[in-house]
Amino acid sequence: MRCPRCGELLDTLVDTGKAHIRWGELRGRGVWRYRDLLPGLNHVVTMGEGSTPLIRLREYPNAYVKFEGANPTGSFKDRGMTVGASLAVSLGVRGVVVASTGNTAASAAAYSARAGLECVVVLPKGNVARGKLAQSVLHGARIVEVPGTFDNALEYVLDTVLSDGAVNDINYYPLNSINPWRLEGQKTIAFEIIEEIGVPDFVFVPVGNGGNIYAIWKGFRELLELGVIDRVPRMIGVQAEGAAPMVRYWRGLGEARIDNPRTVASAIRIGKPVNWFRAYRAVKYSNGLFLEVSDEEIIRAQGMLGREGVGVEPASAASLAGYLRALKEGIVDVNDRVVLIATGHALKDPDILVRDNVQSITISSLEELRRLLKT
Ligand SMILES: *Cc1c(COP(=O)(O)O)cnc(C)c1O
């Protein structure tokens, strides 16, 4: 999945001159509604991923939250996994292997189970949110834990399956976001946004490995080439302060790599983003930018969304935190139309929400409840 000449990750190009897609006449729902812009496959492993709600915020009426927690395993990873798992089946491999901060593992485990494939997940020990680990267990993945961070886990996987540039001799298909087919599924986020509200001014995306922001931008670019839209929104990549290698690179402070990434947002606790160059291109060519937010801002944004009825995990709240920061710094105006990608569901990482004592009242009689409801 790397170019033997330059070492960069391989990409997929849709020949938009030849693609047969009539935008007004799409059928079906979810990721496969856009099958004409996806790889042609004779066997599709699907659980109805995609077609997620776009929720307008009460407090900021020009901000729409794309609620990816509504996917089958609770994160946008399912959009890529339906394509990746379908391809794995077509290739006739024994199973799939992924390194993960948790959500890729949960999704790979579920889609492998659905497809009848084996699944091996390589996780950073002690660094995975409980809900996500529980999903890998439930769906029967073989769980391998390695010391360190996600970056170490990914290194293990890449060194095993991508050695010598050949795919591998162990018959396990790698489904990390180095795999361009996964990004093809994820680009449908852009298609759904366009169908529902047209071209927004900005799209805020939490950035970990950088695959998703690139995938979404790629989706917009394809629609631009097809003449469906006449401009691409500005892509804003949001990182957590303690895990912001892209911000570092963007500001000219060095390579897009840091050691010991730290943040409460475990899904974006990544120091060496494998898709850094893709993410950089998405932001640069859309005239966007990268910005960082503190863990406090992330937790506050998660609470704000919670009070609007939208339950997201910390990493996902980074997009709202980034929007609030951009408003404050004058990068964005309240009248601009923005989409905030809420990447994963609140139940993924519940511990942080109940870490401190939960505020509650204990009662022991009906009378007490009656009194309480009256005040
Ligand atoms: C995977 C993930 C991200 C980061 O996406 P990248 O493609 O790695 O940048 C952000 N939030 C959640 C909830 C995720 O699962």
mmCIF file of C-alpha atoms and ligand atoms in Angstrom:
data_model
loop_
_atom_site.group_PDB
_atom_site.id
_atom_site.type_symbol
_atom_site.label_atom_id
_atom_site.label_comp_id
_atom_site.label_asym_id
_atom_site.label_seq_id
_atom_site.Cartn_x
_atom_site.Cartn_y
_atom_site.Cartn_z
ATOM 1 C CA MET A 1 0.000 0.000 0.000
ATOM 2 C CA ARG A 2 3.051 2.203 -0.357
ATOM 3 C CA CYS A 3 4.624 3.371 -3.585
ATOM 4 C CA PRO A 4 7.787 1.344 -4.202
ATOM 5 C CA ARG A 5 9.459 4.446 -5.668
ATOM 6 C CA CYS A 6 8.700 7.290 -3.259
ATOM 7 C CA GLY A 7 7.383 5.399 -0.223
ATOM 8 C CA GLU A 8 4.204 7.479 -0.012
ATOM 9 C CA LEU A 9 0.855 5.806 0.637
ATOM 10 C CA LEU A 10 -1.050 4.697 -2.443
ATOM 11 C CA ASP A 11 -4.301 6.426 -3.255
ATOM 12 C CA THR A 12 -7.425 5.614 -5.214
ATOM 13 C CA LEU A 13 -8.549 7.896 -7.997
ATOM 14 C CA VAL A 14 -12.092 7.893 -9.252
ATOM 15 C CA ASP A 15 -12.235 8.690 -12.951
ATOM 16 C CA THR A 16 -14.924 11.325 -12.631
ATOM 17 C CA GLY A 17 -14.979 11.632 -16.415
ATOM 18 C CA LYS A 18 -16.219 8.060 -16.669
ATOM 19 C CA ALA A 19 -18.223 7.704 -13.466
ATOM 20 C CA HIS A 20 -21.900 7.173 -14.134
ATOM 21 C CA ILE A 21 -23.639 8.919 -11.312
ATOM 22 C CA ARG A 22 -26.762 10.975 -11.603
ATOM 23 C CA TRP A 23 -26.905 13.044 -8.497
ATOM 24 C CA GLY A 24 -30.652 13.622 -8.568
ATOM 25 C CA GLU A 25 -31.486 9.950 -9.009
ATOM 26 C CA LEU A 26 -29.568 8.155 -6.280
ATOM 27 C CA ARG A 27 -31.207 5.121 -4.745
ATOM 28 C CA GLY A 28 -31.036 3.367 -1.421
ATOM 29 C CA ARG A 29 -29.496 4.718 1.754
ATOM 30 C CA GLY A 30 -26.173 4.751 3.544
ATOM 31 C CA VAL A 31 -22.695 4.304 2.124
ATOM 32 C CA TRP A 32 -23.798 2.117 -0.801
ATOM 33 C CA ARG A 33 -26.211 4.760 -2.042
ATOM 34 C CA TYR A 34 -23.047 6.139 -3.682
ATOM 35 C CA ARG A 35 -21.898 2.819 -5.118
ATOM 36 C CA ASP A 36 -21.114 4.396 -8.492
ATOM 37 C CA LEU A 37 -18.275 6.326 -6.854
ATOM 38 C CA LEU A 38 -17.068 3.328 -4.815
ATOM 39 C CA PRO A 39 -14.993 0.320 -5.867
ATOM 40 C CA GLY A 40 -17.008 -2.250 -7.794
ATOM 41 C CA LEU A 41 -17.425 -5.387 -5.686
ATOM 42 C CA ASN A 42 -19.488 -8.486 -6.246
ATOM 43 C CA HIS A 43 -19.924 -9.206 -2.551
ATOM 44 C CA VAL A 44 -20.830 -6.434 -0.109
ATOM 45 C CA VAL A 45 -20.630 -6.791 3.668
ATOM 46 C CA THR A 46 -23.017 -4.183 5.033
ATOM 47 C CA MET A 47 -25.020 -3.395 8.147
ATOM 48 C CA GLY A 48 -26.662 -0.199 6.951
ATOM 49 C CA GLU A 49 -23.791 2.142 7.856
ATOM 50 C CA GLY A 50 -24.024 5.802 6.889
ATOM 51 C CA SER A 51 -27.113 8.014 6.468
ATOM 52 C CA THR A 52 -26.327 9.539 9.846
ATOM 53 C CA PRO A 53 -28.314 12.503 11.176
ATOM 54 C CA LEU A 54 -27.200 16.092 10.698
ATOM 55 C CA ILE A 55 -28.327 17.865 13.857
ATOM 56 C CA ARG A 56 -28.616 21.641 14.016
ATOM 57 C CA LEU A 57 -27.491 23.108 17.332
ATOM 58 C CA ARG A 58 -29.926 25.231 19.326
ATOM 59 C CA GLU A 59 -27.174 27.418 20.671
ATOM 60 C CA TYR A 60 -25.449 27.920 17.301
ATOM 61 C CA PRO A 61 -28.110 27.612 14.586
ATOM 62 C CA ASN A 62 -25.557 27.718 11.753
ATOM 63 C CA ALA A 63 -23.687 24.734 13.156
ATOM 64 C CA TYR A 64 -24.725 21.204 12.203
ATOM 65 C CA VAL A 65 -23.434 18.152 14.010
ATOM 66 C CA LYS A 66 -22.895 15.096 11.795
ATOM 67 C CA PHE A 67 -23.659 12.386 14.327
ATOM 68 C CA GLU A 68 -21.485 9.442 13.348
ATOM 69 C CA GLY A 69 -22.303 7.743 16.653
ATOM 70 C CA ALA A 70 -25.433 6.529 14.845
ATOM 71 C CA ASN A 71 -23.415 3.994 12.813
ATOM 72 C CA PRO A 72 -23.756 0.247 13.625
ATOM 73 C CA THR A 73 -20.773 0.106 15.998
ATOM 74 C CA GLY A 74 -21.016 3.745 17.019
ATOM 75 C CA SER A 75 -18.332 5.473 14.966
ATOM 76 C CA PHE A 76 -17.587 6.611 11.405
ATOM 77 C CA LYS A 77 -15.109 3.733 11.111
ATOM 78 C CA ASP A 78 -18.039 1.576 9.934
ATOM 79 C CA ARG A 79 -18.233 3.541 6.679
ATOM 80 C CA GLY A 80 -14.727 2.466 5.793
ATOM 81 C CA MET A 81 -15.068 -0.997 7.234
ATOM 82 C CA THR A 82 -18.032 -1.953 5.029
ATOM 83 C CA VAL A 83 -15.797 -1.334 1.997
ATOM 84 C CA GLY A 84 -12.671 -2.848 3.581
ATOM 85 C CA ALA A 85 -14.408 -6.004 4.791
ATOM 86 C CA SER A 86 -16.116 -6.436 1.416
ATOM 87 C CA LEU A 87 -12.738 -6.246 -0.261
ATOM 88 C CA ALA A 88 -11.221 -8.717 2.204
ATOM 89 C CA VAL A 89 -13.955 -11.195 1.306
ATOM 90 C CA SER A 90 -13.375 -10.654 -2.426
ATOM 91 C CA LEU A 91 -9.645 -11.266 -1.930
ATOM 92 C CA GLY A 92 -10.367 -14.523 -0.159
ATOM 93 C CA VAL A 93 -8.111 -13.835 2.832
ATOM 94 C CA ARG A 94 -8.322 -15.670 6.129
ATOM 95 C CA GLY A 95 -8.892 -12.580 8.204
ATOM 96 C CA VAL A 96 -8.155 -8.919 8.829
ATOM 97 C CA VAL A 97 -5.696 -7.223 11.154
ATOM 98 C CA VAL A 98 -5.769 -3.692 12.560
ATOM 99 C CA ALA A 99 -3.928 -1.531 15.057
ATOM 100 C CA SER A 100 -6.372 0.699 16.859
ATOM 101 C CA THR A 101 -7.079 3.198 19.614
ATOM 102 C CA GLY A 102 -10.374 1.281 19.949
ATOM 103 C CA ASN A 103 -12.940 2.245 17.348
ATOM 104 C CA THR A 104 -11.222 0.711 14.336
ATOM 105 C CA ALA A 105 -10.915 -2.497 16.369
ATOM 106 C CA ALA A 106 -14.599 -2.447 17.366
ATOM 107 C CA SER A 107 -15.636 -1.888 13.768
ATOM 108 C CA ALA A 108 -13.222 -4.433 12.276
ATOM 109 C CA ALA A 109 -14.353 -7.001 14.855
ATOM 110 C CA ALA A 110 -18.028 -6.509 14.026
ATOM 111 C CA TYR A 111 -17.622 -6.470 10.233
ATOM 112 C CA SER A 112 -15.319 -9.498 10.316
ATOM 113 C CA ALA A 113 -17.879 -11.362 12.391
ATOM 114 C CA ARG A 114 -20.559 -10.378 9.883
ATOM 115 C CA ALA A 115 -18.361 -11.519 6.978
ATOM 116 C CA GLY A 116 -17.197 -14.748 8.600
ATOM 117 C CA LEU A 117 -13.564 -13.615 8.687
ATOM 118 C CA GLU A 118 -11.088 -13.848 11.518
ATOM 119 C CA CYS A 119 -10.027 -10.603 13.146
ATOM 120 C CA VAL A 120 -6.891 -9.671 15.053
ATOM 121 C CA VAL A 121 -6.778 -6.309 16.804
ATOM 122 C CA VAL A 122 -3.540 -4.818 18.116
ATOM 123 C CA LEU A 123 -4.171 -2.335 20.920
ATOM 124 C CA PRO A 124 -2.016 -0.077 23.109
ATOM 125 C CA LYS A 125 -2.300 -1.714 26.528
ATOM 126 C CA GLY A 126 -4.238 0.384 29.040
ATOM 127 C CA ASN A 127 -4.949 3.072 26.444
ATOM 128 C CA VAL A 128 -8.288 1.889 25.057
ATOM 129 C CA ALA A 129 -11.690 3.137 26.282
ATOM 130 C CA ARG A 130 -13.759 0.425 27.920
ATOM 131 C CA GLY A 131 -16.770 0.476 25.633
ATOM 132 C CA LYS A 132 -14.557 -0.070 22.607
ATOM 133 C CA LEU A 133 -12.630 -2.929 24.187
ATOM 134 C CA ALA A 134 -15.949 -4.516 25.163
ATOM 135 C CA GLN A 135 -17.052 -4.441 21.508
ATOM 136 C CA SER A 136 -13.899 -6.234 20.336
ATOM 137 C CA VAL A 137 -14.549 -8.905 22.975
ATOM 138 C CA LEU A 138 -18.232 -9.212 22.062
ATOM 139 C CA HIS A 139 -17.552 -9.703 18.365
ATOM 140 C CA GLY A 140 -14.908 -12.329 18.985
ATOM 141 C CA ALA A 141 -11.712 -10.614 17.822
ATOM 142 C CA ARG A 142 -8.341 -11.949 18.946
ATOM 143 C CA ILE A 143 -6.972 -9.171 21.104
ATOM 144 C CA VAL A 144 -3.260 -8.447 21.158
ATOM 145 C CA GLU A 145 -1.969 -5.761 23.503
ATOM 146 C CA VAL A 146 1.334 -3.983 23.114
ATOM 147 C CA PRO A 147 3.073 -1.579 25.491
ATOM 148 C CA GLY A 148 3.109 2.118 24.622
ATOM 149 C CA THR A 149 0.768 4.165 22.498
ATOM 150 C CA PHE A 150 -1.232 3.602 19.330
ATOM 151 C CA ASP A 151 1.854 4.574 17.340
ATOM 152 C CA ASN A 152 3.669 1.495 18.676
ATOM 153 C CA ALA A 153 0.685 -0.731 17.894
ATOM 154 C CA LEU A 154 0.570 0.517 14.313
ATOM 155 C CA GLU A 155 4.297 -0.041 13.912
ATOM 156 C CA TYR A 156 3.827 -3.692 14.923
ATOM 157 C CA VAL A 157 1.091 -4.169 12.335
ATOM 158 C CA LEU A 158 2.854 -2.358 9.508
ATOM 159 C CA ASP A 159 6.131 -4.150 10.119
ATOM 160 C CA THR A 160 4.363 -7.509 10.074
ATOM 161 C CA VAL A 161 2.056 -7.155 7.123
ATOM 162 C CA LEU A 162 3.740 -4.613 4.911
ATOM 163 C CA SER A 163 7.309 -5.824 5.073
ATOM 164 C CA ASP A 164 9.075 -6.052 1.711
ATOM 165 C CA GLY A 165 6.388 -3.898 0.103
ATOM 166 C CA ALA A 166 4.362 -7.029 -0.642
ATOM 167 C CA VAL A 167 1.012 -7.282 1.080
ATOM 168 C CA ASN A 168 1.924 -10.333 3.158
ATOM 169 C CA ASP A 169 2.268 -14.069 3.271
ATOM 170 C CA ILE A 170 0.143 -14.575 6.387
ATOM 171 C CA ASN A 171 -3.166 -14.037 4.656
ATOM 172 C CA TYR A 172 -4.400 -11.305 6.973
ATOM 173 C CA TYR A 173 -5.592 -8.185 5.219
ATOM 174 C CA PRO A 174 -4.519 -4.921 6.917
ATOM 175 C CA LEU A 175 -7.429 -2.563 7.468
ATOM 176 C CA ASN A 176 -5.837 0.496 9.000
ATOM 177 C CA SER A 177 -6.378 3.807 7.262
ATOM 178 C CA ILE A 178 -3.216 3.256 5.226
ATOM 179 C CA ASN A 179 -5.685 1.125 3.289
ATOM 180 C CA PRO A 180 -7.105 3.491 0.664
ATOM 181 C CA TRP A 181 -10.335 1.508 0.288
ATOM 182 C CA ARG A 182 -11.403 2.338 3.801
ATOM 183 C CA LEU A 183 -11.107 6.026 3.004
ATOM 184 C CA GLU A 184 -13.358 5.485 -0.014
ATOM 185 C CA GLY A 185 -16.156 4.483 2.358
ATOM 186 C CA GLN A 186 -15.469 7.399 4.660
ATOM 187 C CA LYS A 187 -15.703 9.972 1.865
ATOM 188 C CA THR A 188 -19.471 9.394 1.781
ATOM 189 C CA ILE A 189 -19.723 11.718 4.799
ATOM 190 C CA ALA A 190 -19.136 14.553 2.303
ATOM 191 C CA PHE A 191 -21.790 13.208 -0.085
ATOM 192 C CA GLU A 192 -24.426 13.100 2.640
ATOM 193 C CA ILE A 193 -23.652 16.641 3.773
ATOM 194 C CA ILE A 194 -24.017 17.961 0.222
ATOM 195 C CA GLU A 195 -27.302 16.134 -0.328
ATOM 196 C CA GLU A 196 -28.730 17.490 2.900
ATOM 197 C CA ILE A 197 -27.588 21.114 3.159
ATOM 198 C CA GLY A 198 -25.404 21.903 0.135
ATOM 199 C CA VAL A 199 -21.878 23.262 0.539
ATOM 200 C CA PRO A 200 -21.099 24.478 4.079
ATOM 201 C CA ASP A 201 -18.448 27.156 4.608
ATOM 202 C CA PHE A 202 -16.356 25.083 7.022
ATOM 203 C CA VAL A 203 -16.109 21.456 8.105
ATOM 204 C CA PHE A 204 -14.464 20.746 11.479
ATOM 205 C CA VAL A 205 -12.895 17.296 11.854
ATOM 206 C CA PRO A 206 -11.085 15.794 14.865
ATOM 207 C CA VAL A 207 -7.725 14.585 13.563
ATOM 208 C CA GLY A 208 -5.826 11.552 14.832
ATOM 209 C CA ASN A 209 -4.178 9.569 12.059
ATOM 210 C CA GLY A 210 -5.529 12.052 9.524
ATOM 211 C CA GLY A 211 -7.386 9.605 7.291
ATOM 212 C CA ASN A 212 -10.867 10.921 7.870
ATOM 213 C CA ILE A 213 -10.274 14.597 7.129
ATOM 214 C CA TYR A 214 -8.609 13.542 3.887
ATOM 215 C CA ALA A 215 -11.441 11.164 3.003
ATOM 216 C CA ILE A 216 -14.090 13.835 3.547
ATOM 217 C CA TRP A 217 -12.146 16.373 1.489
ATOM 218 C CA LYS A 218 -11.696 13.768 -1.259
ATOM 219 C CA GLY A 219 -15.473 13.318 -1.325
ATOM 220 C CA PHE A 220 -16.017 17.047 -1.817
ATOM 221 C CA ARG A 221 -13.315 17.160 -4.489
ATOM 222 C CA GLU A 222 -14.983 14.418 -6.494
ATOM 223 C CA LEU A 223 -18.303 16.254 -6.432
ATOM 224 C CA LEU A 224 -16.511 19.397 -7.567
ATOM 225 C CA GLU A 225 -14.985 17.505 -10.496
ATOM 226 C CA LEU A 226 -18.378 16.032 -11.341
ATOM 227 C CA GLY A 227 -19.888 19.520 -11.379
ATOM 228 C CA VAL A 228 -22.321 18.730 -8.558
ATOM 229 C CA ILE A 229 -20.900 21.575 -6.439
ATOM 230 C CA ASP A 230 -18.963 24.686 -7.400
ATOM 231 C CA ARG A 231 -16.693 25.020 -4.370
ATOM 232 C CA VAL A 232 -15.231 22.935 -1.570
ATOM 233 C CA PRO A 233 -15.683 23.860 2.098
ATOM 234 C CA ARG A 234 -12.659 24.888 4.135
ATOM 235 C CA MET A 235 -11.450 21.888 6.127
ATOM 236 C CA ILE A 236 -10.445 22.596 9.732
ATOM 237 C CA GLY A 237 -8.418 19.865 11.424
ATOM 238 C CA VAL A 238 -8.764 19.890 15.211
ATOM 239 C CA GLN A 239 -6.256 18.228 17.522
ATOM 240 C CA ALA A 240 -5.849 18.014 21.289
ATOM 241 C CA GLU A 241 -3.038 20.173 22.701
ATOM 242 C CA GLY A 242 -1.076 17.198 24.046
ATOM 243 C CA ALA A 243 -1.378 15.274 20.774
ATOM 244 C CA ALA A 244 -1.047 17.859 18.021
ATOM 245 C CA PRO A 245 1.671 16.802 15.550
ATOM 246 C CA MET A 246 -0.291 18.264 12.616
ATOM 247 C CA VAL A 247 -0.569 21.648 14.314
ATOM 248 C CA ARG A 248 3.170 21.551 14.939
ATOM 249 C CA TYR A 249 3.861 20.842 11.265
ATOM 250 C CA TRP A 250 1.302 23.385 10.073
ATOM 251 C CA ARG A 251 2.986 26.100 12.107
ATOM 252 C CA GLY A 252 6.392 25.221 10.702
ATOM 253 C CA LEU A 253 7.739 23.963 14.024
ATOM 254 C CA GLY A 254 9.033 20.638 12.746
ATOM 255 C CA GLU A 255 7.888 17.269 11.456
ATOM 256 C CA ALA A 256 4.365 15.955 12.015
ATOM 257 C CA ARG A 257 5.546 13.686 14.820
ATOM 258 C CA ILE A 258 5.627 13.913 18.584
ATOM 259 C CA ASP A 259 6.521 11.409 21.294
ATOM 260 C CA ASN A 260 4.191 10.543 24.177
ATOM 261 C CA PRO A 261 0.912 11.999 22.922
ATOM 262 C CA ARG A 262 -1.408 12.875 25.802
ATOM 263 C CA THR A 263 -5.097 13.775 25.923
ATOM 264 C CA VAL A 264 -8.349 12.559 27.456
ATOM 265 C CA ALA A 265 -9.566 12.051 23.890
ATOM 266 C CA SER A 266 -8.125 8.560 23.395
ATOM 267 C CA ALA A 267 -9.310 8.221 19.780
ATOM 268 C CA ILE A 268 -7.000 11.060 18.742
ATOM 269 C CA ARG A 269 -4.138 10.222 21.112
ATOM 270 C CA ILE A 270 -1.733 9.761 18.204
ATOM 271 C CA GLY A 271 1.757 11.202 17.871
ATOM 272 C CA LYS A 272 2.801 9.946 14.444
ATOM 273 C CA PRO A 273 -0.145 10.258 12.077
ATOM 274 C CA VAL A 274 0.370 7.837 9.223
ATOM 275 C CA ASN A 275 -1.827 9.952 6.913
ATOM 276 C CA TRP A 276 -0.126 13.213 7.838
ATOM 277 C CA PHE A 277 0.584 14.155 4.237
ATOM 278 C CA ARG A 278 -2.970 13.395 3.125
ATOM 279 C CA ALA A 279 -4.393 15.433 6.008
ATOM 280 C CA TYR A 280 -2.022 18.274 5.205
ATOM 281 C CA ARG A 281 -3.123 18.325 1.555
ATOM 282 C CA ALA A 282 -6.818 18.318 2.487
ATOM 283 C CA VAL A 283 -6.364 21.325 4.730
ATOM 284 C CA LYS A 284 -3.967 23.222 2.490
ATOM 285 C CA TYR A 285 -5.898 22.802 -0.755
ATOM 286 C CA SER A 286 -9.222 23.657 0.850
ATOM 287 C CA ASN A 287 -7.754 26.838 2.304
ATOM 288 C CA GLY A 288 -8.376 25.553 5.816
ATOM 289 C CA LEU A 289 -6.135 25.205 8.842
ATOM 290 C CA PHE A 290 -5.181 23.049 11.802
ATOM 291 C CA LEU A 291 -5.862 24.182 15.330
ATOM 292 C CA GLU A 292 -5.519 22.727 18.796
ATOM 293 C CA VAL A 293 -7.818 22.743 21.812
ATOM 294 C CA SER A 294 -7.198 21.845 25.437
ATOM 295 C CA ASP A 295 -8.666 18.822 27.198
ATOM 296 C CA GLU A 296 -10.756 21.226 29.282
ATOM 297 C CA GLU A 297 -12.260 22.713 26.128
ATOM 298 C CA ILE A 298 -12.965 19.209 24.819
ATOM 299 C CA ILE A 299 -14.752 18.141 28.005
ATOM 300 C CA ARG A 300 -16.724 21.383 28.086
ATOM 301 C CA ALA A 301 -17.804 20.884 24.467
ATOM 302 C CA GLN A 302 -18.818 17.293 25.220
ATOM 303 C CA GLY A 303 -21.047 18.628 28.029
ATOM 304 C CA MET A 304 -22.574 21.286 25.760
ATOM 305 C CA LEU A 305 -23.484 18.650 23.183
ATOM 306 C CA GLY A 306 -24.830 16.465 25.967
ATOM 307 C CA ARG A 307 -27.166 19.229 27.057
ATOM 308 C CA GLU A 308 -28.419 19.473 23.482
ATOM 309 C CA GLY A 309 -29.202 15.751 23.562
ATOM 310 C CA VAL A 310 -26.221 14.702 21.465
ATOM 311 C CA GLY A 311 -23.976 12.116 23.138
ATOM 312 C CA VAL A 312 -20.410 11.930 21.819
ATOM 313 C CA GLU A 313 -17.089 10.606 23.068
ATOM 314 C CA PRO A 314 -14.367 13.131 23.978
ATOM 315 C CA ALA A 315 -12.457 12.955 20.662
ATOM 316 C CA SER A 316 -15.660 13.794 18.812
ATOM 317 C CA ALA A 317 -16.270 16.861 20.950
ATOM 318 C CA ALA A 318 -12.978 18.268 19.647
ATOM 319 C CA SER A 319 -14.829 19.493 16.555
ATOM 320 C CA LEU A 320 -17.214 21.663 18.608
ATOM 321 C CA ALA A 321 -14.324 22.778 20.818
ATOM 322 C CA GLY A 322 -12.445 23.753 17.649
ATOM 323 C CA TYR A 323 -15.459 25.655 16.328
ATOM 324 C CA LEU A 324 -15.789 27.638 19.568
ATOM 325 C CA ARG A 325 -12.084 28.416 19.457
ATOM 326 C CA ALA A 326 -12.314 29.501 15.811
ATOM 327 C CA LEU A 327 -15.271 31.766 16.623
ATOM 328 C CA LYS A 328 -13.318 33.368 19.448
ATOM 329 C CA GLU A 329 -10.270 33.919 17.265
ATOM 330 C CA GLY A 330 -12.328 35.363 14.409
ATOM 331 C CA ILE A 331 -11.423 32.565 12.000
ATOM 332 C CA VAL A 332 -15.117 31.776 11.611
ATOM 333 C CA ASP A 333 -18.148 34.042 11.862
ATOM 334 C CA VAL A 334 -21.374 32.935 13.625
ATOM 335 C CA ASN A 335 -23.158 33.464 10.314
ATOM 336 C CA ASP A 336 -20.925 30.982 8.494
ATOM 337 C CA ARG A 337 -22.478 27.594 7.940
ATOM 338 C CA VAL A 338 -20.374 24.899 9.544
ATOM 339 C CA VAL A 339 -20.516 21.137 9.942
ATOM 340 C CA LEU A 340 -18.951 19.553 13.012
ATOM 341 C CA ILE A 341 -18.058 15.901 12.542
ATOM 342 C CA ALA A 342 -19.029 14.032 15.724
ATOM 343 C CA THR A 343 -16.978 10.934 15.102
ATOM 344 C CA GLY A 344 -18.075 8.513 17.836
ATOM 345 C CA HIS A 345 -20.772 7.742 20.416
ATOM 346 C CA ALA A 346 -20.716 8.753 24.102
ATOM 347 C CA LEU A 347 -21.137 5.131 25.263
ATOM 348 C CA LYS A 348 -17.736 4.302 23.818
ATOM 349 C CA ASP A 349 -15.973 5.989 26.695
ATOM 350 C CA PRO A 350 -18.366 6.306 29.633
ATOM 351 C CA ASP A 351 -15.809 6.175 32.440
ATOM 352 C CA ILE A 352 -14.814 9.783 32.203
ATOM 353 C CA LEU A 353 -18.456 10.870 32.586
ATOM 354 C CA VAL A 354 -18.933 9.050 35.894
ATOM 355 C CA ARG A 355 -15.382 9.302 37.183
ATOM 356 C CA ASP A 356 -16.281 11.810 39.868
ATOM 357 C CA ASN A 357 -19.223 11.107 42.142
ATOM 358 C CA VAL A 358 -22.423 11.300 40.153
ATOM 359 C CA GLN A 359 -24.712 13.980 41.541
ATOM 360 C CA SER A 360 -27.845 12.274 42.764
ATOM 361 C CA ILE A 361 -30.450 12.308 45.478
ATOM 362 C CA THR A 362 -31.366 9.164 47.388
ATOM 363 C CA ILE A 363 -34.974 8.846 48.471
ATOM 364 C CA SER A 364 -36.900 6.141 50.272
ATOM 365 C CA SER A 365 -40.543 7.143 49.967
ATOM 366 C CA LEU A 366 -43.097 8.231 47.386
ATOM 367 C CA GLU A 367 -43.707 11.367 49.404
ATOM 368 C CA GLU A 368 -40.105 12.445 48.961
ATOM 369 C CA LEU A 369 -40.318 12.003 45.212
ATOM 370 C CA ARG A 370 -43.549 14.010 45.148
ATOM 371 C CA ARG A 371 -41.927 16.832 47.101
ATOM 372 C CA LEU A 372 -38.916 16.748 44.825
ATOM 373 C CA LEU A 373 -40.997 17.006 41.677
ATOM 374 C CA LYS A 374 -42.862 20.000 43.114
ATOM 375 C CA THR A 375 -39.718 22.042 43.770
HETATM 376 C C1 LIG B 1 -10.667 7.225 14.367
HETATM 377 C C2 LIG B 1 -11.278 8.343 15.127
HETATM 378 C C3 LIG B 1 -10.846 9.672 14.990
HETATM 379 C C4 LIG B 1 -9.659 10.071 14.162
HETATM 380 O O1 LIG B 1 -9.795 9.815 12.797
HETATM 381 P P1 LIG B 1 -8.476 9.771 11.863
HETATM 382 O O2 LIG B 1 -8.944 9.297 10.566
HETATM 383 O O3 LIG B 1 -7.526 8.817 12.537
HETATM 384 O O4 LIG B 1 -7.905 11.155 11.859
HETATM 385 C C5 LIG B 1 -11.525 10.663 15.679
HETATM 386 N N1 LIG B 1 -12.555 10.366 16.500
HETATM 387 C C6 LIG B 1 -12.982 9.100 16.674
HETATM 388 C C7 LIG B 1 -14.113 8.845 17.605
HETATM 389 C C8 LIG B 1 -12.365 8.061 15.995
HETATM 390 O O5 LIG B 1 -12.800 6.810 16.200
#
